[in-house]
Coordinates of C-alpha atoms in Angstrom, one line a residue:
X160 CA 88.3 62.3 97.7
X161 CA 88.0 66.2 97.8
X162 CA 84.9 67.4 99.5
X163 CA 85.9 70.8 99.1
X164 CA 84.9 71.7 95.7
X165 CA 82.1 69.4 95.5
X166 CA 83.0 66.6 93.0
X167 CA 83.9 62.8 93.8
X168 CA 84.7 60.0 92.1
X169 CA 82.8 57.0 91.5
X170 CA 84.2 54.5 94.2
X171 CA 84.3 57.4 96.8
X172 CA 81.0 57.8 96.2
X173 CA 79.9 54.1 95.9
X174 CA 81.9 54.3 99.7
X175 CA 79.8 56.5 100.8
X176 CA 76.7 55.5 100.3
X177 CA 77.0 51.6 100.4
X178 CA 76.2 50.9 96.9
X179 CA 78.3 48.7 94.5
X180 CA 80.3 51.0 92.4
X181 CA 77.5 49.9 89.1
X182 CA 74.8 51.0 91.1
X183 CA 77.4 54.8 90.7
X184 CA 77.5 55.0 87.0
X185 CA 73.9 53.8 86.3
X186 CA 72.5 56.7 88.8
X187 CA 74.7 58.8 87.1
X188 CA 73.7 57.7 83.4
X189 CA 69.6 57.8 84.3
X190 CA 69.9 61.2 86.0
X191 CA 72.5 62.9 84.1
X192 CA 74.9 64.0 86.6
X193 CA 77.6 66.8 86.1
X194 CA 80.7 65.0 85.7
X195 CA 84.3 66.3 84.7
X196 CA 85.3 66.1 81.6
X197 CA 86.3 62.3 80.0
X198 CA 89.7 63.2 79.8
X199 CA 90.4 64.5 83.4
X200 CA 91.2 60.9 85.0
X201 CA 89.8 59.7 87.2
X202 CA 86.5 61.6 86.2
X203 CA 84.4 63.0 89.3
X204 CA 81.0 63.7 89.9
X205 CA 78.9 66.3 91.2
X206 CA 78.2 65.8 95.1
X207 CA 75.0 67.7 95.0
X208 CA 73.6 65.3 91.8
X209 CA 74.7 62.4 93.6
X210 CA 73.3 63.4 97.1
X211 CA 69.8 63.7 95.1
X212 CA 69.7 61.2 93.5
X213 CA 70.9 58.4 96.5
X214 CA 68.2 60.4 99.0
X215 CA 65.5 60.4 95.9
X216 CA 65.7 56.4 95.5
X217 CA 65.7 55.9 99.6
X218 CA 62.7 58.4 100.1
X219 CA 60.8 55.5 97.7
X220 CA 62.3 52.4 99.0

């Protein structure tokens, strides 16, 4: 995982935030994170989106 320019991949991030790696792509699907482009394996994510979106669900658990 590269923190420095802000993207991660799906099981880094599922790592991360102690969520099953589904629990990754559906977040990213429902709140349309910037990802890479399909063809760049393995396809990372935008930190920021992700960061929002796990702190968004815990602020209303």
């Amino acid at each position: 995982m590269s923190l420095d320019d802000g993207m991660a991949t799906a099981p880094d991030l599922a790592r991360m935030y102690g969520v099953p790696i589904g629990t990754i792509y559906r977040w990213a699907s429902i709140d349309g994170w910037e990802r890479t482009s399909p063809r760049h394996r393995p396809v990372r994510y935008r930190r920021g989106d992700a960061d929002k979106s796990y702190f968004d669900r815990r602020a209303s658990a």
